[in-house]
Tab-separated table of C-alpha atoms in Angstrom:
chain	number	residue	atom	x	y	z
A	1	MET	CA	0.000	0.000	0.000
A	2	THR	CA	1.337	3.429	-1.043
A	3	MET	CA	1.455	6.360	1.341
A	4	LYS	CA	-1.383	8.015	-0.572
A	5	GLU	CA	-3.598	4.972	-0.325
A	6	LYS	CA	-2.889	4.657	3.428
A	7	LYS	CA	-3.779	8.328	4.010
A	8	GLU	CA	-7.095	7.944	2.124
A	9	GLN	CA	-7.969	4.852	4.230
A	10	ASP	CA	-7.283	6.700	7.548
A	11	ILE	CA	-9.551	9.571	6.420
A	12	LYS	CA	-12.368	7.103	5.710
A	13	VAL	CA	-12.058	5.426	9.182
A	14	HIS	CA	-11.967	8.826	10.906
A	15	SER	CA	-15.059	10.002	9.035
A	16	LYS	CA	-16.969	6.838	9.979
A	17	THR	CA	-16.138	7.282	13.693
A	18	ILE	CA	-17.368	10.876	13.629
A	19	ARG	CA	-20.652	9.801	12.000
A	20	VAL	CA	-21.245	7.143	14.739
A	21	ILE	CA	-20.625	9.687	17.504
A	22	ILE	CA	-22.964	12.195	15.906
A	23	SER	CA	-25.672	9.512	15.530
A	24	ILE	CA	-25.428	8.632	19.258
A	25	LEU	CA	-25.682	12.316	20.253
A	26	ILE	CA	-28.727	12.808	18.035
A	27	ALA	CA	-30.429	9.706	19.489
A	28	PHE	CA	-29.785	10.920	23.051
A	29	CYS	CA	-31.196	14.345	22.287
A	30	VAL	CA	-34.298	12.800	20.736
A	31	TRP	CA	-34.785	10.590	23.836
A	32	LEU	CA	-34.255	13.517	26.211
A	33	ALA	CA	-36.734	15.638	24.311
A	34	ALA	CA	-39.268	12.811	24.430
A	35	MET	CA	-38.819	12.429	28.183
A	36	LEU	CA	-39.176	16.149	28.811
A	37	ALA	CA	-42.259	16.210	26.664
A	38	ALA	CA	-43.742	13.034	28.269
A	39	PRO	CA	-47.305	13.684	29.360
A	40	GLU	CA	-48.538	13.635	32.968
A	41	ILE	CA	-50.818	10.674	33.615
A	42	ASN	CA	-53.283	9.649	36.314
A	43	LYS	CA	-52.755	6.063	37.420
A	44	VAL	CA	-54.880	3.977	39.787
A	45	ILE	CA	-53.088	1.322	41.836
A	46	ARG	CA	-55.639	-1.122	43.245
A	47	GLY	CA	-55.338	-3.822	45.904
A	48	VAL	CA	-52.809	-1.956	48.032
A	49	PRO	CA	-52.578	-3.499	51.554
A	50	ILE	CA	-52.619	-1.344	54.682
A	51	GLU	CA	-49.642	-1.321	57.017
A	52	VAL	CA	-50.572	-1.023	60.699
A	53	ASP	CA	-47.429	-0.350	62.721
A	54	ILE	CA	-48.493	-0.174	66.367
A	55	PRO	CA	-45.829	1.185	68.744
A	56	THR	CA	-44.937	-1.232	71.531
A	57	SER	CA	-45.784	1.407	74.120
A	58	MET	CA	-49.459	1.323	73.071
A	59	ALA	CA	-49.772	-2.400	73.994
A	60	LEU	CA	-52.565	-2.879	71.438
A	61	GLU	CA	-53.414	-5.386	68.735
A	62	VAL	CA	-55.536	-4.697	65.661
A	63	ILE	CA	-58.109	-7.447	65.281
A	64	ASP	CA	-60.327	-6.187	62.473
A	65	GLY	CA	-60.184	-3.843	59.512
A	66	ASN	CA	-56.491	-4.168	58.738
A	67	GLN	CA	-57.079	-6.722	55.991
A	68	THR	CA	-58.806	-4.133	53.794
A	69	THR	CA	-57.067	-3.177	50.566
A	70	VAL	CA	-57.410	0.247	48.973
A	71	ALA	CA	-56.956	2.039	45.660
A	72	VAL	CA	-54.346	4.791	45.387
A	73	PHE	CA	-54.639	7.506	42.701
A	74	LEU	CA	-51.286	8.828	41.479
A	75	ASP	CA	-50.194	11.695	39.251
A	76	GLY	CA	-46.851	11.476	37.491
A	77	LYS	CA	-44.887	10.977	34.324
A	78	GLN	CA	-45.791	8.009	32.157
A	79	TYR	CA	-42.231	6.745	32.039
A	80	GLU	CA	-41.903	6.957	35.845
A	81	ILE	CA	-45.148	5.462	37.192
A	82	GLY	CA	-46.510	3.658	34.171
A	83	ASN	CA	-45.374	0.242	35.437
A	84	TYR	CA	-46.248	0.728	39.123
A	85	THR	CA	-48.113	-2.077	40.920
A	86	ASN	CA	-49.473	-2.484	44.441
A	87	LYS	CA	-45.990	-3.624	45.509
A	88	ASP	CA	-44.563	-0.182	44.746
A	89	ILE	CA	-46.898	1.820	46.990
A	90	VAL	CA	-47.067	1.852	50.795
A	91	VAL	CA	-50.290	2.811	52.549
A	92	GLN	CA	-50.151	3.260	56.321
A	93	ALA	CA	-52.771	3.636	59.016
A	94	ASP	CA	-52.521	6.974	60.831
A	95	LEU	CA	-52.777	5.814	64.445
A	96	SER	CA	-52.821	9.294	65.940
A	97	VAL	CA	-56.585	8.877	66.429
A	98	VAL	CA	-56.209	5.626	68.399
A	99	LYS	CA	-56.206	6.159	72.165
A	100	GLY	CA	-56.779	2.611	73.406
A	101	ALA	CA	-58.869	-0.496	72.842
A	102	GLY	CA	-61.969	0.163	70.753
A	103	ILE	CA	-63.304	0.846	67.258
A	104	TYR	CA	-61.883	3.784	65.294
A	105	ASP	CA	-62.230	5.342	61.877
A	106	VAL	CA	-58.523	5.388	61.008
A	107	PRO	CA	-57.229	7.774	58.298
A	108	LEU	CA	-54.908	6.354	55.644
A	109	ILE	CA	-51.756	8.008	54.367
A	110	VAL	CA	-49.043	7.376	51.805
A	111	PRO	CA	-45.780	8.433	53.446
A	112	GLU	CA	-43.409	10.448	51.322
A	113	SER	CA	-40.243	8.692	50.201
A	114	PRO	CA	-36.901	10.095	49.045
A	115	ASN	CA	-36.754	10.868	45.317
A	116	GLN	CA	-40.505	10.403	45.010
A	117	LYS	CA	-41.568	10.866	41.369
A	118	TYR	CA	-45.323	11.106	41.860
A	119	THR	CA	-48.003	12.840	43.881
A	120	VAL	CA	-50.946	11.127	45.564
A	121	SER	CA	-54.212	12.679	44.509
A	122	SER	CA	-56.423	10.446	46.664
A	123	ILE	CA	-56.852	7.129	48.490
A	124	ASN	CA	-60.092	5.215	48.218
A	125	PRO	CA	-61.310	4.653	50.840
A	126	SER	CA	-59.464	7.418	52.639
A	127	SER	CA	-60.107	5.841	56.037
A	128	VAL	CA	-60.928	2.381	57.371
A	129	THR	CA	-62.849	1.262	60.438
A	130	MET	CA	-60.472	-0.779	62.616
A	131	THR	CA	-60.964	-2.604	65.892
A	132	PHE	CA	-58.204	-2.601	68.490
A	133	ASP	CA	-57.859	-4.765	71.611
A	134	ASN	CA	-55.488	-4.622	74.556
A	135	GLN	CA	-52.412	-6.760	74.161
A	136	MET	CA	-51.955	-9.710	76.539
A	137	THR	CA	-49.146	-12.244	77.002
A	138	ASN	CA	-49.454	-15.730	78.488
A	139	GLU	CA	-47.240	-18.815	78.521
A	140	PHE	CA	-48.521	-22.384	78.606
A	141	GLU	CA	-46.944	-25.752	79.362
A	142	ILE	CA	-47.691	-27.937	76.360
A	143	GLU	CA	-49.659	-31.050	77.267
A	144	ILE	CA	-49.888	-34.217	75.198
A	145	ASP	CA	-52.989	-36.285	74.492
A	146	ILE	CA	-52.139	-39.770	73.192
A	147	SER	CA	-54.890	-42.042	71.952
A	148	GLY	CA	-54.875	-45.510	70.400
A	149	LEU	CA	-51.299	-46.382	71.383
A	150	LYS	CA	-50.915	-50.171	71.205
A	151	ILE	CA	-47.688	-51.944	72.237
A	152	PRO	CA	-46.796	-55.615	72.936
A	153	LYS	CA	-47.406	-56.810	76.505
A	154	ASP	CA	-43.685	-56.953	77.332
A	155	TYR	CA	-43.199	-53.344	76.213
A	156	THR	CA	-43.807	-50.043	77.973
A	157	SER	CA	-44.158	-46.391	77.039
A	158	PRO	CA	-43.133	-44.324	80.091
A	159	HIS	CA	-45.266	-41.186	80.043
A	160	ASP	CA	-42.719	-39.224	82.087
A	161	GLU	CA	-40.135	-39.777	79.331
A	162	VAL	CA	-42.210	-38.210	76.565
A	163	VAL	CA	-40.232	-35.291	75.136
A	164	LEU	CA	-41.901	-32.180	73.708
A	165	GLU	CA	-39.829	-29.578	71.884
A	166	PRO	CA	-40.711	-26.879	72.636
A	167	SER	CA	-42.224	-27.769	75.998
A	168	THR	CA	-43.922	-24.372	76.383
A	169	VAL	CA	-45.618	-21.923	74.043
A	170	ARG	CA	-45.852	-18.167	74.566
A	171	VAL	CA	-48.861	-16.403	73.095
A	172	VAL	CA	-48.908	-12.635	72.588
A	173	GLY	CA	-51.988	-10.971	71.223
A	174	ALA	CA	-55.464	-9.607	71.611
A	175	GLN	CA	-56.780	-9.956	75.134
A	176	GLY	CA	-60.134	-11.195	73.895
A	177	VAL	CA	-58.468	-14.289	72.452
A	178	VAL	CA	-55.486	-14.895	74.743
A	179	SER	CA	-57.570	-14.591	77.924
A	180	ARG	CA	-59.783	-17.459	76.744
A	181	ILE	CA	-56.901	-19.932	76.422
A	182	ALA	CA	-56.693	-22.402	79.317
A	183	LYS	CA	-54.251	-24.948	77.921
A	184	ALA	CA	-52.087	-25.876	74.933
A	185	VAL	CA	-52.200	-29.465	73.697
A	186	VAL	CA	-50.596	-31.645	71.050
A	187	GLU	CA	-52.805	-34.548	70.028
A	188	VAL	CA	-51.382	-37.846	68.779
A	189	SER	CA	-53.386	-40.876	67.679
A	190	PHE	CA	-52.296	-44.327	66.544
A	191	ASP	CA	-54.178	-46.936	64.563
A	192	GLU	CA	-51.699	-49.827	64.707
A	193	GLU	CA	-49.298	-51.507	67.139
A	194	VAL	CA	-45.824	-49.996	67.500
A	195	ARG	CA	-42.606	-51.510	68.900
A	196	THR	CA	-40.157	-48.623	68.571
A	197	THR	CA	-39.912	-45.056	69.817
A	198	GLN	CA	-42.108	-42.707	67.804
A	199	LYS	CA	-40.966	-39.275	66.596
A	200	LEU	CA	-43.678	-36.960	65.258
A	201	LYS	CA	-44.442	-33.325	64.534
A	202	GLN	CA	-47.905	-32.070	65.468
A	203	GLU	CA	-49.789	-28.781	65.478
A	204	ILE	CA	-50.311	-27.114	68.864
A	205	VAL	CA	-54.035	-26.832	69.658
A	206	PHE	CA	-55.467	-24.387	72.206
A	207	TYR	CA	-58.518	-24.966	74.403
A	208	ASP	CA	-60.578	-22.882	76.815
A	209	ALA	CA	-61.575	-23.955	80.336
A	210	ASN	CA	-64.670	-25.744	78.977
A	211	GLY	CA	-62.738	-27.822	76.469
A	212	ARG	CA	-63.705	-25.764	73.441
A	213	LYS	CA	-61.056	-25.116	70.840
A	214	VAL	CA	-59.678	-21.563	70.653
A	215	GLU	CA	-58.593	-20.695	67.129
A	216	VAL	CA	-55.143	-19.139	67.341
A	217	ALA	CA	-53.389	-20.002	64.093
A	218	GLY	CA	-54.317	-17.243	61.650
A	219	ALA	CA	-56.394	-15.354	64.214
A	220	PRO	CA	-55.997	-11.581	63.767
A	221	GLY	CA	-53.800	-9.947	66.380
A	222	VAL	CA	-52.586	-13.220	67.958
A	223	HIS	CA	-48.952	-14.325	67.733
A	224	PRO	CA	-47.870	-17.681	69.276
A	225	ASP	CA	-44.104	-18.170	69.317
A	226	ALA	CA	-44.609	-21.756	68.100
A	227	THR	CA	-47.356	-23.423	66.087
A	228	THR	CA	-45.979	-26.982	65.952
A	229	CYS	CA	-44.247	-29.292	68.407
A	230	ASN	CA	-41.698	-32.076	67.882
A	231	ILE	CA	-42.732	-35.119	69.924
A	232	THR	CA	-40.765	-38.170	71.049
A	233	ILE	CA	-42.861	-40.995	72.522
A	234	PRO	CA	-40.614	-43.729	73.972
A	235	VAL	CA	-41.556	-47.344	73.293
A	236	LYS	CA	-39.258	-49.754	75.168
A	237	LYS	CA	-38.923	-53.482	75.717
A	238	MET	CA	-39.004	-54.587	79.367
A	239	MET	CA	-36.589	-57.128	80.816
A	240	ARG	CA	-35.401	-58.312	84.235
A	241	LEU	CA	-31.600	-58.349	84.327
A	242	PRO	CA	-29.255	-59.625	87.072
A	243	LEU	CA	-26.972	-57.135	88.825
A	244	THR	CA	-23.257	-57.904	89.063
A	245	LEU	CA	-20.073	-56.316	90.386
A	246	SER	CA	-16.899	-55.692	88.438
A	247	PHE	CA	-13.480	-55.738	90.144
A	248	LEU	CA	-10.481	-53.486	89.572
A	249	ASN	CA	-6.823	-54.077	90.424
A	250	THR	CA	-7.453	-57.735	91.169
A	251	PRO	CA	-4.121	-59.218	92.340
A	252	ASN	CA	-2.438	-61.795	90.150
A	253	ALA	CA	-3.515	-65.365	90.988
A	254	PHE	CA	-6.202	-64.126	93.408
A	255	PRO	CA	-9.104	-66.633	93.828
A	256	LEU	CA	-11.921	-64.231	92.993
A	257	GLU	CA	-14.500	-67.001	93.189
A	258	GLN	CA	-13.867	-67.188	96.948
A	259	LEU	CA	-15.007	-63.593	97.471
A	260	SER	CA	-18.597	-64.080	98.630
A	261	TYR	CA	-21.156	-61.281	98.684
A	262	THR	CA	-24.888	-60.613	98.515
A	263	LEU	CA	-26.846	-57.744	96.984
A	264	SER	CA	-29.923	-56.184	98.551
A	265	GLN	CA	-31.365	-56.234	95.008
A	266	GLU	CA	-30.242	-59.191	92.927
A	267	THR	CA	-32.072	-58.221	89.718
A	268	LEU	CA	-33.528	-55.067	88.236
A	269	TRP	CA	-36.633	-54.602	86.109
A	270	VAL	CA	-35.593	-52.242	83.282
A	271	ALA	CA	-36.739	-51.101	79.870
A	272	ALA	CA	-34.912	-49.819	76.791
A	273	GLU	CA	-35.118	-49.767	73.029
A	274	GLU	CA	-35.271	-53.364	71.801
A	275	SER	CA	-32.200	-52.786	69.638
A	276	GLU	CA	-30.263	-51.812	72.796
A	277	ILE	CA	-31.567	-54.080	75.537
A	278	LYS	CA	-31.015	-57.235	73.473
A	279	ASN	CA	-27.260	-56.649	73.899
A	280	TYR	CA	-27.439	-57.007	77.703
A	281	SER	CA	-27.552	-60.209	79.739
A	282	GLU	CA	-26.660	-58.432	83.019
A	283	LEU	CA	-26.096	-54.961	84.427
A	284	ILE	CA	-22.889	-53.910	86.171
A	285	LEU	CA	-23.903	-52.301	89.450
A	286	GLY	CA	-20.478	-50.816	90.098
A	287	PHE	CA	-16.746	-51.379	90.443
A	288	VAL	CA	-14.922	-52.708	93.495
A	289	ASP	CA	-11.265	-51.658	93.695
A	290	PHE	CA	-9.108	-54.121	95.656
A	291	LYS	CA	-6.796	-51.267	96.564
A	292	GLN	CA	-9.682	-49.779	98.556
A	293	LEU	CA	-11.358	-53.007	99.724
A	294	ASN	CA	-10.541	-53.369	103.416
A	295	LEU	CA	-13.012	-55.978	104.655
A	296	ALA	CA	-11.356	-55.938	108.054
A	297	GLU	CA	-12.835	-52.469	108.594
A	298	SER	CA	-16.159	-52.762	106.756
A	299	SER	CA	-17.968	-55.558	104.977
A	300	LYS	CA	-20.656	-53.321	103.430
A	301	MET	CA	-20.741	-51.008	100.426
A	302	ILE	CA	-23.541	-48.889	98.951
A	303	PHE	CA	-23.779	-48.405	95.192
A	304	ASP	CA	-26.022	-45.890	93.454
A	305	VAL	CA	-27.932	-47.480	90.590
A	306	THR	CA	-26.665	-45.993	87.334
A	307	LEU	CA	-28.088	-47.428	84.130
A	308	PRO	CA	-26.838	-47.204	80.550
A	309	GLU	CA	-28.113	-44.225	78.587
A	310	GLY	CA	-31.666	-44.729	77.394
A	311	PHE	CA	-32.562	-47.323	80.059
A	312	THR	CA	-35.528	-46.883	82.416
A	313	ASN	CA	-35.430	-48.131	86.000
A	314	LEU	CA	-38.896	-49.664	86.371
A	315	ASP	CA	-38.214	-50.886	89.917
A	316	LYS	CA	-37.415	-47.306	90.992
A	317	VAL	CA	-34.509	-48.606	93.096
A	318	ASP	CA	-31.960	-45.830	93.673
A	319	SER	CA	-29.224	-47.751	95.515
A	320	VAL	CA	-28.137	-51.300	96.317
A	321	GLU	CA	-26.248	-52.502	99.405
A	322	VAL	CA	-23.455	-55.041	98.938
A	323	VAL	CA	-22.540	-57.237	101.932
A	324	PHE	CA	-19.372	-59.343	101.771
A	325	LYS	CA	-19.868	-62.663	103.565
A	326	ASN	CA	-16.306	-63.929	104.028
A	327	PRO	CA	-15.782	-64.676	107.748
A	328	ASN	CA	-12.650	-64.226	109.857
A	329	ILE	CA	-11.085	-61.390	107.931
A	330	ALA	CA	-7.960	-59.797	109.394
A	331	SER	CA	-5.434	-57.164	108.412
A	332	ALA	CA	-1.825	-56.522	109.332
A	333	PRO	CA	1.163	-54.347	108.350
A	334	ILE	CA	4.042	-56.033	106.625
A	335	SER	CA	7.473	-55.074	105.320
A	336	LEU	CA	8.058	-56.302	101.769
A	337	LYS	CA	11.420	-56.768	100.061
A	338	ASN	CA	10.786	-59.049	97.102
A	339	PHE	CA	10.899	-56.532	94.225
A	340	LYS	CA	10.323	-57.834	90.704
A	341	LEU	CA	11.120	-55.644	87.701
A	342	ILE	CA	9.559	-56.674	84.372
A	343	ASN	CA	9.618	-55.263	80.834
A	344	VAL	CA	12.640	-52.983	81.513
A	345	PRO	CA	13.542	-51.319	78.187
A	346	SER	CA	16.904	-52.322	76.736
A	347	GLY	CA	19.701	-49.849	77.346
A	348	PHE	CA	18.625	-49.059	80.935
A	349	ASP	CA	19.513	-50.350	84.400
A	350	VAL	CA	16.880	-49.815	87.104
A	351	THR	CA	17.389	-50.231	90.839
A	352	VAL	CA	14.867	-49.824	93.662
A	353	ASN	CA	16.135	-47.362	96.252
A	354	PRO	CA	14.342	-48.421	99.455
A	355	SER	CA	15.382	-51.705	100.986
A	356	ALA	CA	11.790	-52.491	101.990
A	357	LEU	CA	8.207	-51.297	101.432
A	358	ARG	CA	5.676	-51.087	104.260
A	359	ALA	CA	2.169	-52.208	103.219
A	360	GLU	CA	-1.177	-53.156	104.765
A	361	ILE	CA	-2.486	-56.604	103.866
A	362	VAL	CA	-6.027	-57.967	104.224
A	363	GLY	CA	-7.335	-61.521	103.903
A	364	SER	CA	-8.408	-64.653	105.691
A	365	ARG	CA	-7.179	-64.528	109.275
A	366	SER	CA	-5.371	-67.831	109.014
A	367	ILE	CA	-3.443	-66.647	105.951
A	368	VAL	CA	-2.636	-63.203	107.325
A	369	ASN	CA	-1.352	-64.676	110.602
A	370	GLY	CA	0.984	-67.083	108.827
A	371	ILE	CA	2.192	-65.101	105.846
A	372	GLY	CA	5.685	-63.629	105.523
A	373	PRO	CA	7.393	-60.939	103.417
A	374	GLY	CA	8.792	-63.556	101.079
A	375	ASP	CA	5.298	-64.694	100.112
A	376	PHE	CA	4.615	-61.393	98.358
A	377	VAL	CA	5.832	-60.023	95.067
A	378	VAL	CA	6.226	-56.259	94.661
A	379	GLU	CA	6.054	-55.850	90.891
A	380	LEU	CA	7.258	-52.908	88.813
A	381	ASP	CA	6.034	-53.184	85.218
A	382	PHE	CA	7.810	-50.905	82.739
A	383	ALA	CA	5.804	-51.919	79.658
A	384	GLY	CA	5.074	-48.809	77.612
A	385	VAL	CA	6.997	-46.532	80.010
A	386	ASP	CA	9.285	-43.881	78.525
A	387	LEU	CA	12.298	-44.114	80.837
A	388	SER	CA	14.920	-41.442	81.351
A	389	PRO	CA	18.003	-41.423	83.584
A	390	GLY	CA	17.552	-40.129	87.115
A	391	LYS	CA	15.462	-40.778	90.202
A	392	HIS	CA	11.713	-41.348	89.781
A	393	GLU	CA	8.736	-42.400	91.867
A	394	PHE	CA	7.163	-45.500	90.342
A	395	PRO	CA	3.894	-47.313	91.177
A	396	VAL	CA	3.941	-50.965	92.174
A	397	SER	CA	1.451	-53.835	92.348
A	398	ILE	CA	1.541	-56.303	95.240
A	399	TYR	CA	0.323	-59.881	95.228
A	400	ALA	CA	0.916	-63.222	96.929
A	401	PRO	CA	0.943	-65.723	94.057
A	402	THR	CA	0.667	-68.882	96.143
A	403	LYS	CA	-1.240	-67.828	99.266
A	404	GLY	CA	-4.785	-67.394	97.963
A	405	PHE	CA	-7.272	-65.122	99.770
A	406	VAL	CA	-5.037	-62.155	100.692
A	407	TRP	CA	-4.267	-58.790	99.100
A	408	ALA	CA	-2.686	-55.397	99.793
A	409	VAL	CA	-4.882	-52.377	100.515
A	410	GLY	CA	-3.761	-48.929	99.328
A	411	ASP	CA	-1.745	-47.330	96.555
A	412	TYR	CA	1.999	-47.888	96.796
A	413	SER	CA	5.053	-46.631	94.959
A	414	VAL	CA	8.825	-46.740	95.374
A	415	MET	CA	11.750	-44.573	94.366
A	416	ILE	CA	13.844	-45.975	91.532
A	417	THR	CA	17.160	-44.961	90.017
A	418	VAL	CA	17.461	-45.248	86.239
A	419	LYS	CA	20.837	-45.391	84.470
A	420	THR	CA	21.840	-46.073	80.901
A	421	ASN	CA	24.054	-49.048	80.220
């Protein structure tokens, strides 16, 4: 392309750009002129709801008249209000005439808004007759009415375990309605046998003192803080299970079968979900720790009855007494020297610092009277222990592997010295 040809092409592009800009400016001017010349129109917006904003300090509720809709007549530019609907206009009740509970002819207004592009020529009707009542608040415990519940004969549905969420309902509203409410009820009916816990959601129903229903849901000027209730109705299988004891810190080689005891309650009548109770053949009443079991001082223990989660104590037994029946129990102090170290990690040497350990032993009198320090083992088990050089206090377990019905009472420890080798 020659220089002349290139210059002619640039002039053509420049001329086209100028023409586009001029066209846009002309179009804008035409639009602006049309807008400025747009005619004023009268528009009727029908079906506009009335807002009734009652200040809290007035303690009133509107119970009639506020559901009326009105027509609003507007003046404005076609392009500004031509597409208005009843969602674009706010009509409010002028409550300056309301002095308390009663019936009033309440004027209606359209409040001015920022950048408002119209004027209101009229509202039809310009006022509405409204009824106001004093506001009242009351709170009710929700009751449950269960009908038709059928369960197998070896099942139960404990009424005191029924769960209602929420358990109360607070009603705020017109005194004429709220004052009539005597109770709040959820009603549940069944038409077939059930074997598992039932979870439902029911509407809360309100009744007066004579058992007549009080309509609250949808009632004008009445506002319950809940309209439905989540309900859990337990359905549990019943079973009689034996009570047992579990033992802690039982000495090595101890003849546990020789420890005789009785329970004031041998079995317990309980109930639980079938899927849970089928896993139990007995119930552990509690734990007996040999380190605390000094039958020379007391042969009785009291255990509070604590059941697994979800179980019901149908016998209503709160505690069980355990009486140990072994006769001729004695106790005595003894000085022990037979230390046994097991599971010492490689690379360490461990020595016990004291030459002897004083302990209290309990058992059959004949065994206690004839036993000696050499009959006991004082064991230090280092399995899983992270050793480090130095002096440390270390717990021990004490047992008499060949003497039978005898054990040490109390928690004992010794000082040890740890060295690397």
